[in-house]
CSV table of C-alpha atoms and ligand atoms in Angstrom, one decimal:
chain,number,residue,atom,x,y,z
J,12,MET,CA,-28.3,4.4,-3.9
J,13,LYS,CA,-27.7,0.7,-4.7
J,14,ILE,CA,-24.0,0.1,-5.7
J,15,ALA,CA,-21.9,-2.7,-7.1
J,16,VAL,CA,-18.0,-2.3,-6.5
J,17,ALA,CA,-16.0,-4.4,-8.8
J,18,GLY,CA,-12.6,-5.2,-7.1
J,19,THR,CA,-12.1,-5.4,-3.4
J,20,GLY,CA,-8.4,-4.1,-3.6
J,21,TYR,CA,-7.3,-0.9,-1.4
J,22,VAL,CA,-9.2,1.3,-3.8
J,23,GLY,CA,-12.6,-0.9,-4.2
J,24,LEU,CA,-12.8,-2.0,-0.5
J,25,VAL,CA,-12.2,1.5,0.9
J,26,SER,CA,-14.4,3.0,-1.5
J,27,GLY,CA,-17.2,0.2,-1.0
J,28,VAL,CA,-17.0,0.4,3.0
J,29,CYS,CA,-16.9,4.3,3.0
J,30,LEU,CA,-20.0,4.7,0.7
J,31,ALA,CA,-21.8,2.2,2.8
J,32,ALA,CA,-21.1,4.3,5.9
J,33,LYS,CA,-22.5,7.3,4.1
J,34,GLY,CA,-25.9,5.5,3.5
J,35,HIS,CA,-25.5,3.5,0.3
J,36,ASP,CA,-26.3,0.0,-0.4
J,37,VAL,CA,-23.4,-1.7,-1.5
J,38,VAL,CA,-22.1,-4.9,-2.9
J,39,CYS,CA,-18.3,-5.5,-3.2
J,40,VAL,CA,-17.5,-8.1,-5.7
J,41,ASP,CA,-14.2,-9.8,-6.3
J,42,VAL,CA,-13.3,-13.1,-8.3
J,43,ASP,CA,-11.1,-13.9,-5.2
J,44,GLU,CA,-13.4,-16.1,-3.0
J,45,THR,CA,-11.1,-16.2,-0.2
J,46,LYS,CA,-11.1,-12.3,-0.1
J,47,VAL,CA,-15.0,-12.3,-0.3
J,48,ASP,CA,-15.4,-14.7,2.4
J,49,LYS,CA,-13.1,-12.7,4.7
J,50,ILE,CA,-14.9,-9.6,3.9
J,51,ASN,CA,-18.3,-11.3,4.8
J,52,ARG,CA,-16.7,-12.4,8.1
J,53,GLY,CA,-15.9,-8.8,8.9
J,54,GLU,CA,-12.0,-9.4,8.4
J,55,PRO,CA,-10.4,-6.8,5.9
J,56,PRO,CA,-8.1,-8.4,3.5
J,57,ILE,CA,-5.8,-5.4,3.6
J,58,TYR,CA,-4.9,-3.1,6.7
J,59,GLU,CA,-6.1,0.4,6.7
J,60,VAL,CA,-6.5,2.5,9.6
J,61,GLY,CA,-10.1,2.4,10.4
J,62,LEU,CA,-11.2,0.0,8.0
J,63,ALA,CA,-12.2,-2.8,10.3
J,64,GLU,CA,-14.4,-0.7,12.3
J,65,LEU,CA,-16.1,0.8,9.3
J,66,LEU,CA,-16.6,-2.8,7.9
J,67,GLU,CA,-18.0,-4.1,11.3
J,68,GLN,CA,-20.3,-1.1,11.3
J,69,THR,CA,-21.8,-1.6,7.8
J,70,LEU,CA,-21.6,-5.3,7.1
J,71,GLY,CA,-24.9,-7.3,6.9
J,72,THR,CA,-26.9,-3.9,6.9
J,73,ARG,CA,-25.5,-1.7,4.0
J,74,LEU,CA,-22.8,-3.8,2.9
J,75,ARG,CA,-21.9,-7.4,1.5
J,76,ALA,CA,-19.4,-9.1,-0.6
J,77,SER,CA,-20.0,-11.5,-3.5
J,78,THR,CA,-18.4,-13.2,-6.2
J,79,ASP,CA,-21.3,-12.7,-8.7
J,80,LEU,CA,-20.7,-9.4,-10.6
J,81,LYS,CA,-23.7,-9.9,-12.9
J,82,ALA,CA,-26.2,-10.3,-10.0
J,83,ALA,CA,-24.7,-7.4,-8.2
J,84,VAL,CA,-24.9,-5.2,-11.3
J,85,ILE,CA,-28.6,-6.2,-12.1
J,86,GLU,CA,-29.6,-5.4,-8.6
J,87,SER,CA,-27.6,-2.0,-8.6
J,88,ASP,CA,-28.3,1.7,-9.9
J,89,LEU,CA,-24.5,2.2,-10.5
J,90,SER,CA,-21.3,0.1,-11.0
J,91,LEU,CA,-17.8,1.0,-9.8
J,92,ILE,CA,-15.0,-0.3,-11.6
J,93,ALA,CA,-12.0,-0.7,-9.1
J,94,VAL,CA,-9.7,-3.4,-10.5
J,95,GLY,CA,-6.1,-3.1,-10.7
J,96,THR,CA,-4.2,-1.6,-13.7
J,97,PRO,CA,-0.6,-2.7,-13.4
J,98,PHE,CA,2.0,-1.1,-15.7
J,99,ASP,CA,4.0,-3.6,-17.6
J,100,GLY,CA,6.8,-1.0,-18.6
J,101,SER,CA,5.3,0.2,-21.8
J,102,ALA,CA,1.3,0.6,-20.9
J,103,ILE,CA,-1.0,0.2,-18.1
J,104,ASP,CA,-2.6,-3.4,-18.5
J,105,VAL,CA,-6.4,-2.9,-18.8
J,106,SER,CA,-7.1,-6.4,-19.2
J,107,PHE,CA,-9.1,-6.5,-15.7
J,108,ILE,CA,-10.8,-3.4,-16.7
J,109,ARG,CA,-11.9,-5.1,-19.9
J,110,GLN,CA,-13.1,-8.3,-18.2
J,111,VAL,CA,-15.1,-6.5,-15.7
J,112,ALA,CA,-16.6,-4.2,-18.4
J,113,ARG,CA,-17.6,-7.2,-20.3
J,114,GLU,CA,-19.4,-9.0,-17.3
J,115,ILE,CA,-21.1,-5.5,-16.6
J,116,GLY,CA,-22.1,-5.2,-20.4
J,117,VAL,CA,-23.6,-8.7,-20.0
J,118,ALA,CA,-25.6,-7.9,-16.9
J,119,LEU,CA,-26.8,-4.7,-18.7
J,120,ARG,CA,-28.8,-6.9,-21.1
J,121,GLU,CA,-30.9,-7.8,-18.3
J,122,ARG,CA,-31.5,-4.2,-16.9
J,123,SER,CA,-34.6,-2.2,-18.1
J,124,ASP,CA,-33.8,0.9,-16.5
J,125,TYR,CA,-30.8,3.4,-16.7
J,126,HIS,CA,-27.5,2.1,-15.0
J,127,MET,CA,-24.3,4.2,-14.4
J,128,VAL,CA,-20.9,2.5,-15.1
J,129,VAL,CA,-18.1,4.5,-13.4
J,130,VAL,CA,-14.3,3.8,-13.6
J,131,LYS,CA,-12.5,4.7,-10.4
J,132,SER,CA,-9.3,2.7,-11.2
J,133,THR,CA,-6.3,4.8,-12.4
J,134,VAL,CA,-6.5,4.8,-16.2
J,135,VAL,CA,-4.7,6.8,-18.8
J,136,PRO,CA,-6.8,9.5,-20.6
J,137,GLY,CA,-9.1,8.0,-23.1
J,138,THR,CA,-9.7,4.6,-21.7
J,139,THR,CA,-13.2,5.1,-20.3
J,140,ASP,CA,-14.4,6.4,-23.6
J,141,ASP,CA,-12.3,4.3,-26.0
J,142,VAL,CA,-12.0,1.1,-24.1
J,143,VAL,CA,-14.7,0.7,-21.4
J,144,LEU,CA,-17.8,2.2,-23.4
J,145,PRO,CA,-17.4,0.2,-26.5
J,146,ILE,CA,-17.1,-3.0,-24.5
J,147,LEU,CA,-20.3,-2.1,-22.6
J,148,GLU,CA,-22.2,-1.2,-25.9
J,149,ARG,CA,-21.1,-4.3,-27.6
J,150,GLU,CA,-21.8,-6.9,-24.8
J,151,SER,CA,-25.2,-4.9,-23.7
J,152,ASN,CA,-26.5,-4.3,-27.1
J,153,LYS,CA,-27.5,-1.1,-25.7
J,154,LYS,CA,-26.5,2.6,-26.3
J,155,ALA,CA,-24.4,4.5,-23.9
J,156,GLY,CA,-26.1,8.0,-23.0
J,157,VAL,CA,-29.3,6.3,-23.7
J,158,HIS,CA,-29.7,3.1,-21.8
J,159,PHE,CA,-26.9,3.6,-19.7
J,160,GLY,CA,-24.2,6.1,-18.5
J,161,VAL,CA,-20.5,5.9,-18.4
J,162,GLY,CA,-18.3,8.0,-16.2
J,163,MET,CA,-15.0,8.5,-14.6
J,164,ASN,CA,-14.2,9.1,-10.8
J,165,PRO,CA,-10.8,9.1,-9.8
J,166,GLU,CA,-9.6,8.4,-6.3
J,167,PHE,CA,-7.2,10.4,-4.1
J,168,LEU,CA,-6.4,8.1,-1.4
J,169,ARG,CA,-3.0,8.0,0.4
J,170,GLU,CA,-2.1,4.6,1.5
J,171,GLY,CA,-2.6,4.5,5.3
J,172,ASP,CA,-5.0,7.6,5.3
J,173,ALA,CA,-7.3,5.9,2.8
J,174,ILE,CA,-10.3,5.9,4.9
J,175,SER,CA,-10.0,9.4,6.3
J,176,ASP,CA,-9.2,10.7,2.6
J,177,PHE,CA,-12.5,9.0,1.3
J,178,MET,CA,-14.5,10.3,4.2
J,179,ASN,CA,-13.1,13.9,4.1
J,180,PRO,CA,-12.4,14.5,0.5
J,181,ASP,CA,-10.7,17.8,-0.6
J,182,ARG,CA,-12.4,17.5,-4.1
J,183,ILE,CA,-14.4,15.1,-6.1
J,184,VAL,CA,-13.9,14.7,-9.8
J,185,VAL,CA,-17.0,13.9,-11.8
J,186,GLY,CA,-16.2,12.8,-15.3
J,187,GLY,CA,-19.2,11.9,-17.6
J,188,ASN,CA,-20.2,12.6,-21.0
J,189,ASP,CA,-23.6,14.1,-20.6
J,190,ASP,CA,-25.4,15.8,-17.7
J,191,LYS,CA,-27.7,12.8,-17.0
J,192,ALA,CA,-24.2,10.9,-16.3
J,193,ARG,CA,-22.7,13.5,-14.2
J,194,ASP,CA,-25.8,14.2,-12.1
J,195,MET,CA,-26.0,10.5,-11.4
J,196,LEU,CA,-22.4,10.3,-10.4
J,197,ALA,CA,-22.5,13.4,-8.4
J,198,SER,CA,-25.4,12.2,-6.3
J,199,VAL,CA,-23.3,9.4,-5.0
J,200,TYR,CA,-21.2,12.1,-3.3
J,201,ALA,CA,-24.5,13.9,-1.9
J,202,PRO,CA,-23.8,13.1,1.7
J,203,PHE,CA,-20.4,14.6,1.4
J,204,GLU,CA,-21.5,18.1,2.2
J,205,GLY,CA,-19.8,21.2,1.1
J,206,VAL,CA,-17.0,19.5,-1.2
J,207,GLU,CA,-15.8,21.1,-4.4
J,208,ILE,CA,-16.8,19.1,-7.3
J,209,VAL,CA,-14.9,19.3,-10.7
J,210,ARG,CA,-17.5,18.4,-13.3
J,211,THR,CA,-16.1,17.4,-16.4
J,212,ASN,CA,-15.8,14.7,-19.4
J,213,PRO,CA,-14.0,11.2,-18.4
J,214,LYS,CA,-10.7,12.1,-20.2
J,215,THR,CA,-10.2,15.2,-18.2
J,216,ALA,CA,-11.2,13.2,-15.1
J,217,GLU,CA,-8.5,10.5,-15.9
J,218,MET,CA,-5.9,13.3,-16.8
J,219,ILE,CA,-6.6,15.2,-13.4
J,220,LYS,CA,-5.4,12.1,-11.4
J,221,TYR,CA,-2.3,11.6,-13.3
J,222,ALA,CA,-1.6,15.3,-13.2
J,223,ALA,CA,-1.9,15.3,-9.4
J,224,ASN,CA,0.4,12.2,-8.8
J,225,SER,CA,2.9,13.6,-11.5
J,226,LEU,CA,3.1,16.9,-9.8
J,227,LEU,CA,3.7,15.7,-6.4
J,228,ALA,CA,6.4,13.2,-7.6
J,229,THR,CA,8.0,16.2,-9.5
J,230,LEU,CA,8.1,18.3,-6.3
J,231,ILE,CA,9.8,15.5,-4.6
J,232,SER,CA,12.4,14.9,-7.5
J,233,PHE,CA,13.0,18.8,-7.8
J,234,SER,CA,13.9,19.1,-4.1
J,235,ASN,CA,16.1,16.0,-4.4
J,236,GLU,CA,18.0,17.6,-7.2
J,237,ILE,CA,18.4,20.8,-5.5
J,238,GLY,CA,19.5,18.8,-2.3
J,239,ASN,CA,22.0,16.9,-4.3
J,240,LEU,CA,23.4,20.1,-5.6
J,241,CYS,CA,23.6,21.7,-2.1
J,242,ALA,CA,25.5,18.6,-0.9
J,243,GLY,CA,27.8,18.7,-3.9
J,244,ILE,CA,28.7,22.3,-3.3
J,245,GLY,CA,29.3,22.2,0.4
J,246,ASP,CA,28.5,24.4,3.3
J,247,ILE,CA,24.7,24.5,2.1
J,248,ASP,CA,22.0,22.7,4.1
J,249,ALA,CA,19.1,21.8,1.7
J,250,MET,CA,16.7,22.0,4.8
J,251,ASP,CA,17.6,25.7,5.2
J,252,VAL,CA,17.3,26.3,1.6
J,253,MET,CA,13.9,24.5,1.4
J,254,ARG,CA,12.6,26.5,4.4
J,255,GLY,CA,13.6,29.7,2.7
J,256,VAL,CA,11.5,28.5,-0.1
J,257,HIS,CA,8.5,27.5,1.9
J,258,LEU,CA,8.6,30.9,3.4
J,259,ASP,CA,7.5,32.5,0.4
J,260,LYS,CA,3.9,33.7,1.0
J,261,ARG,CA,2.7,32.0,-2.2
J,262,PHE,CA,3.8,28.7,-0.6
J,263,SER,CA,2.7,29.5,3.2
J,264,PRO,CA,0.1,32.3,3.0
J,265,ILE,CA,0.2,34.7,5.8
J,266,LEU,CA,-3.2,35.4,7.7
J,267,ALA,CA,-4.4,38.6,8.8
J,268,ASP,CA,-3.2,37.9,12.3
J,269,GLY,CA,0.3,37.4,10.8
J,270,SER,CA,0.5,33.5,11.4
J,271,ARG,CA,1.0,31.4,8.6
J,272,ILE,CA,-0.6,28.5,6.9
J,273,PHE,CA,1.9,25.6,5.8
J,274,PRO,CA,0.2,23.6,3.2
J,275,SER,CA,0.9,19.9,3.7
J,276,SER,CA,2.2,19.8,0.0
J,277,ASN,CA,5.5,21.6,1.3
J,278,THR,CA,6.2,18.2,2.9
J,279,TYR,CA,6.8,17.0,-0.6
J,280,LEU,CA,9.2,20.0,-1.3
J,281,GLU,CA,12.0,18.4,1.0
J,282,ALA,CA,15.0,16.4,0.0
J,283,GLY,CA,15.0,12.8,0.6
J,284,CYS,CA,16.1,9.3,-0.3
J,285,GLY,CA,13.3,9.1,-2.9
J,286,PHE,CA,9.6,8.2,-3.6
J,287,GLY,CA,8.3,4.8,-4.0
J,288,GLY,CA,5.0,3.0,-3.4
J,289,SER,CA,2.4,1.6,-5.9
J,290,CYS,CA,1.3,4.9,-7.4
J,291,PHE,CA,3.9,7.7,-8.0
J,292,PRO,CA,6.5,5.6,-9.8
J,293,LYS,CA,3.9,3.8,-11.8
J,294,ASP,CA,1.5,6.6,-12.6
J,295,VAL,CA,4.4,8.9,-13.8
J,296,LYS,CA,5.9,6.2,-15.9
J,297,ALA,CA,2.5,5.4,-17.4
J,298,LEU,CA,1.9,9.1,-18.2
J,299,ILE,CA,5.2,9.3,-20.0
J,300,ALA,CA,4.4,6.1,-22.1
J,301,HIS,CA,1.1,7.5,-22.8
J,302,GLY,CA,2.7,10.9,-24.0
J,303,GLN,CA,4.8,9.1,-26.2
J,304,ARG,CA,2.0,7.1,-28.0
J,305,HIS,CA,0.4,10.8,-28.5
J,306,GLY,CA,3.6,12.4,-29.9
J,307,GLN,CA,4.5,14.2,-26.7
J,308,THR,CA,8.0,13.6,-25.2
J,309,MET,CA,7.3,14.2,-21.4
J,310,SER,CA,11.1,15.5,-20.8
J,311,LEU,CA,10.2,16.9,-17.3
J,312,LEU,CA,8.7,13.7,-16.1
J,313,ASP,CA,11.4,11.6,-17.6
J,314,ALA,CA,13.7,13.7,-15.4
J,315,VAL,CA,11.4,13.1,-12.5
J,316,ILE,CA,11.9,9.3,-12.9
J,317,ALA,CA,15.7,9.6,-13.6
J,318,VAL,CA,16.3,11.9,-10.5
J,319,ASN,CA,14.3,9.4,-8.3
J,320,ALA,CA,15.9,6.2,-9.6
J,321,ALA,CA,19.5,7.7,-8.7
J,322,GLN,CA,18.6,8.9,-5.2
J,323,PRO,CA,18.6,5.9,-3.0
J,324,GLN,CA,22.4,5.6,-4.4
J,325,LYS,CA,23.0,8.9,-2.6
J,326,MET,CA,22.7,7.0,0.8
J,327,LEU,CA,25.7,4.8,-0.5
J,328,GLU,CA,27.7,7.7,-1.8
J,329,MET,CA,27.5,9.2,1.6
J,330,LEU,CA,28.6,6.0,3.3
J,331,ASP,CA,31.6,5.7,0.8
J,332,GLY,CA,33.1,8.8,2.8
J,333,HIS,CA,33.1,6.8,6.0
J,334,ILE,CA,33.3,3.0,5.0
J,335,ALA,CA,34.3,2.5,1.4
J,336,ASN,CA,34.9,-1.4,1.8
J,337,ARG,CA,31.7,-2.8,3.3
J,338,LYS,CA,32.5,-6.4,3.1
J,339,GLY,CA,31.7,-8.1,6.5
J,340,VAL,CA,30.9,-4.7,8.0
J,341,HIS,CA,27.7,-4.6,10.2
J,342,ILE,CA,25.3,-2.0,8.7
J,343,ALA,CA,21.7,-1.3,10.2
J,344,VAL,CA,18.9,0.0,7.8
J,345,LEU,CA,16.2,1.5,9.8
J,346,GLY,CA,12.7,1.5,7.7
J,347,LEU,CA,11.8,-0.8,4.8
J,348,ALA,CA,8.5,0.4,4.0
J,349,PHE,CA,8.0,3.0,1.3
J,350,LYS,CA,6.7,5.4,3.7
J,351,PRO,CA,5.5,5.2,7.4
J,352,GLY,CA,2.3,3.9,8.4
J,353,THR,CA,2.3,1.1,6.0
J,354,ASP,CA,4.0,-2.4,5.4
J,355,ASP,CA,4.0,-1.6,1.7
J,356,MET,CA,7.4,-2.5,0.1
J,357,ARG,CA,6.5,-1.8,-3.5
J,358,GLU,CA,9.3,0.3,-5.1
J,359,SER,CA,10.6,1.3,-1.6
J,360,PRO,CA,14.2,3.3,-1.9
J,361,SER,CA,15.3,0.4,0.9
J,362,ILE,CA,15.2,-2.2,-1.8
J,363,PRO,CA,18.2,-1.0,-4.2
J,364,VAL,CA,20.2,0.1,-1.0
J,365,ILE,CA,19.7,-3.2,0.6
J,366,ARG,CA,20.5,-5.3,-2.6
J,367,ALA,CA,23.6,-3.1,-3.2
J,368,LEU,CA,24.8,-3.5,0.5
J,369,ALA,CA,24.3,-7.3,0.1
J,370,ALA,CA,26.2,-7.4,-3.2
J,371,GLU,CA,29.0,-5.7,-1.4
J,372,GLY,CA,28.9,-8.2,1.5
J,373,ALA,CA,27.7,-6.1,4.3
J,374,VAL,CA,26.2,-7.9,7.3
J,375,ILE,CA,22.7,-6.2,7.2
J,376,HIS,CA,20.6,-5.5,10.3
J,377,ALA,CA,17.1,-4.4,9.2
J,378,TYR,CA,14.3,-2.9,11.2
J,379,ASP,CA,10.9,-1.6,10.3
J,380,PRO,CA,8.1,-1.5,12.8
J,381,ILE,CA,5.7,-3.4,10.5
J,382,ALA,CA,7.3,-4.1,7.2
J,383,ALA,CA,9.5,-7.0,8.1
J,384,ASP,CA,7.3,-9.9,6.8
J,385,GLU,CA,6.8,-8.1,3.5
J,386,ALA,CA,10.5,-7.7,3.3
J,387,ARG,CA,11.1,-11.3,3.9
J,388,HIS,CA,9.3,-11.8,0.7
J,389,THR,CA,11.0,-9.1,-1.0
J,390,PHE,CA,14.2,-10.0,0.0
J,391,ALA,CA,13.8,-13.9,0.1
J,392,ASP,CA,17.2,-14.4,-1.9
J,393,ILE,CA,19.2,-12.0,0.5
J,394,ASP,CA,20.6,-12.9,4.1
J,395,ILE,CA,19.3,-10.2,6.4
J,396,ASN,CA,19.1,-10.1,10.1
J,397,TYR,CA,15.7,-8.8,11.0
J,398,ALA,CA,15.9,-7.1,14.4
J,399,ASP,CA,12.9,-6.9,16.7
J,400,SER,CA,13.5,-3.1,17.7
J,401,MET,CA,15.7,-0.1,16.5
J,402,ALA,CA,18.1,-0.8,19.4
J,403,ALA,CA,18.7,-4.2,18.6
J,404,ALA,CA,19.5,-3.5,14.9
J,405,VAL,CA,21.9,-0.5,15.5
J,406,ALA,CA,23.7,-2.3,18.5
J,407,ASP,CA,26.6,-3.6,16.5
J,408,ALA,CA,26.4,-1.4,13.4
J,409,GLU,CA,29.2,0.7,12.2
J,410,ALA,CA,26.6,2.7,10.1
J,411,VAL,CA,22.9,3.3,10.3
J,412,LEU,CA,21.0,4.1,7.2
J,413,LEU,CA,17.5,5.8,8.1
J,414,MET,CA,15.2,5.2,5.1
J,415,THR,CA,11.8,5.7,6.3
J,416,ARG,CA,10.2,8.4,8.3
J,417,TRP,CA,8.8,6.5,11.2
J,418,ASP,CA,8.1,8.5,14.3
J,419,GLU,CA,9.9,5.9,16.6
J,420,PHE,CA,13.2,6.6,14.8
J,421,GLU,CA,13.4,10.1,16.3
J,422,ALA,CA,14.7,8.3,19.4
J,423,LEU,CA,17.8,7.1,17.6
J,424,PRO,CA,20.1,9.7,18.8
J,425,GLU,CA,19.5,8.5,22.4
J,426,ILE,CA,20.4,5.2,21.2
J,427,VAL,CA,23.5,6.2,19.4
J,428,HIS,CA,24.9,8.1,22.4
J,429,THR,CA,24.9,4.9,24.3
J,430,LEU,CA,27.1,3.1,21.7
J,431,GLU,CA,30.9,3.0,21.6
J,432,PRO,CA,32.2,3.2,18.9
J,433,SER,CA,29.7,5.7,17.6
J,434,PRO,CA,28.0,4.6,14.3
J,435,VAL,CA,27.8,7.0,11.5
J,436,VAL,CA,24.1,7.8,10.9
J,437,ILE,CA,22.9,8.5,7.3
J,438,ASP,CA,19.7,10.3,7.5
J,439,GLY,CA,17.7,9.6,4.2
J,440,ARG,CA,14.7,11.6,5.6
J,441,ARG,CA,16.3,14.5,7.3
J,442,MET,CA,14.2,13.6,10.5
J,443,LEU,CA,17.1,14.0,13.1
J,444,ASP,CA,18.6,17.0,14.2
J,445,LYS,CA,22.1,16.9,12.8
J,446,ASP,CA,23.8,18.1,15.9
J,447,ASP,CA,21.9,15.4,18.1
J,448,VAL,CA,24.3,12.8,16.5
J,449,PRO,CA,28.3,12.6,16.7
J,450,ARG,CA,28.7,11.3,13.3
J,451,TYR,CA,25.9,12.5,11.1
J,452,GLU,CA,25.3,12.8,7.2
J,453,GLY,CA,22.0,13.6,5.7
J,454,ILE,CA,20.6,13.9,2.3
J,455,GLY,CA,21.2,17.4,1.0
J,456,LEU,CA,23.8,18.4,3.6
V,19,UGA,C1,-0.3,8.8,-3.6
V,19,UGA,C2,-1.2,10.3,-3.5
V,19,UGA,O1,-0.5,11.1,-2.4
V,19,UGA,C3,-2.4,10.1,-3.5
V,19,UGA,O2,-3.1,11.3,-3.3
V,19,UGA,C4,-2.9,9.3,-4.5
V,19,UGA,O3,-4.3,9.0,-4.5
V,19,UGA,C5,-2.3,7.7,-4.5
V,19,UGA,O4,-1.0,8.1,-4.6
V,19,UGA,C6,-2.8,6.8,-5.5
V,19,UGA,O5,-2.7,7.2,-6.7
V,19,UGA,O6,-3.7,6.1,-5.4
V,19,UGA,P1,0.5,7.3,-1.8
V,19,UGA,O7,1.4,6.6,-2.6
V,19,UGA,O8,-0.2,6.5,-0.7
V,19,UGA,O9,-0.4,8.2,-2.3
V,19,UGA,O10,1.5,8.1,-0.9
V,19,UGA,P2,2.1,9.3,-0.4
V,19,UGA,O11,1.9,9.7,1.1
V,19,UGA,O12,1.8,10.5,-1.3
V,19,UGA,O13,3.8,9.1,-0.5
V,19,UGA,C7,4.3,8.8,-1.9
V,19,UGA,C8,5.6,8.9,-1.9
V,19,UGA,O14,6.0,10.5,-1.6
V,19,UGA,C9,6.3,8.3,-0.7
V,19,UGA,O15,7.5,7.6,-1.2
V,19,UGA,C10,6.7,9.4,0.2
V,19,UGA,O16,7.9,9.0,1.0
V,19,UGA,C11,6.8,10.5,-0.4
V,19,UGA,N1,6.4,11.6,0.4
V,19,UGA,C12,5.2,11.5,0.9
V,19,UGA,C13,7.2,12.8,0.6
V,19,UGA,O17,8.3,12.7,0.1
V,19,UGA,N2,6.5,13.7,1.5
V,19,UGA,C14,5.4,13.7,2.1
V,19,UGA,O18,5.1,14.4,2.6
V,19,UGA,C15,4.6,12.7,1.8
């Protein structure tokens, strides 16, 4: 199928390149000429594992980039809208979606046969039907369901695993207003054999995306609240508590041979210093705001956000017991990105922690395997010593705050054992064995 993808951010580019790799003819479109030129030179403008290789494999044969959306739509059977939907505090901003829909609508005037327009961006329920569809009809002077189809097809891509998530989907949600639209959208995924497809209307498809992210965020805040209570009561380790929970066979089914399946969702059921990134915080807040507009108070999700907002502070509360006055004290912060495998700093729990330490006058030594450059932008106004290694960051530290679950931090105990006096280690991800470090504190302990 000939596919035009509007937007070459992480969703648009990953989708475009993967669909090309699966045999479709794809044009990735962006208003940013620099990005388009980069893609056409085979240089991905973002980092994702495997993206450069797939781009190289498809570029010039099944994939190209362009700034001309109108031409791309006229030449294509299907358009995917994958532009950003930033949250402004009260609603998601759909101005990029509107703009792209207008341009696609204008292009549709020049198409004689049926064309399918699909929203892939995360948008609140109702956006495809109530915003995109009317714009397309107005600009094209044609009728949805007759001359063109409209659909919604959310993405479920984790940053850092986006290519593998796209190429090996666990489910595909096909939202459309009629069978013709749904069939055409489903046919895009025909090369993905054996994958469960949810066929539904666009509003439901939009809601599935928010429900999925909200549930995962809820699991994290639930675990954090339980962890905080364990720590508050004393003599309870939330790690043991959650292991006891995970071993319920409804969370870890027992197979006929007695072995167990531990679903990876259980990793969201562990206490830590909070979730971040460009999706969970934004999507949960957007759903809360959307609920309010529909007269529905989202009390549970309100609490999910409140627990998460307070969670990074727990790191400092644990530090209070060891070093209450942090002025001039050397403190190492290990991990700056919101999760391992990315340099993304957006909504990272390290941000409030570092800002608080800076305000208290601490001397901050920060280390992250790949996010230091991003962090320099985030903390442009703060004096931070960026270390080249974990060992360098902790060398003079009286305390070490472990904020991101990078594998290499597993070697921290070895380094700590060489230091005299031994720094207190505050483990925000519960990734170390508490007995491996002389002075250990952990979330939920
Ligand atoms: C998330 C969802 O996992 C994807 O399914 C979804 O498509 C994506 O948002 C999106 O809306 O585009 P992502 O934000 O990349 O993906 O990251 P996750 O790996 O899910 O991590 C989100 C937060 O959960 C992080 O702060 C991380 O520290 C935390 N997390 C992640 C855990 O606490 N435990 C885990 O096992 C994994």
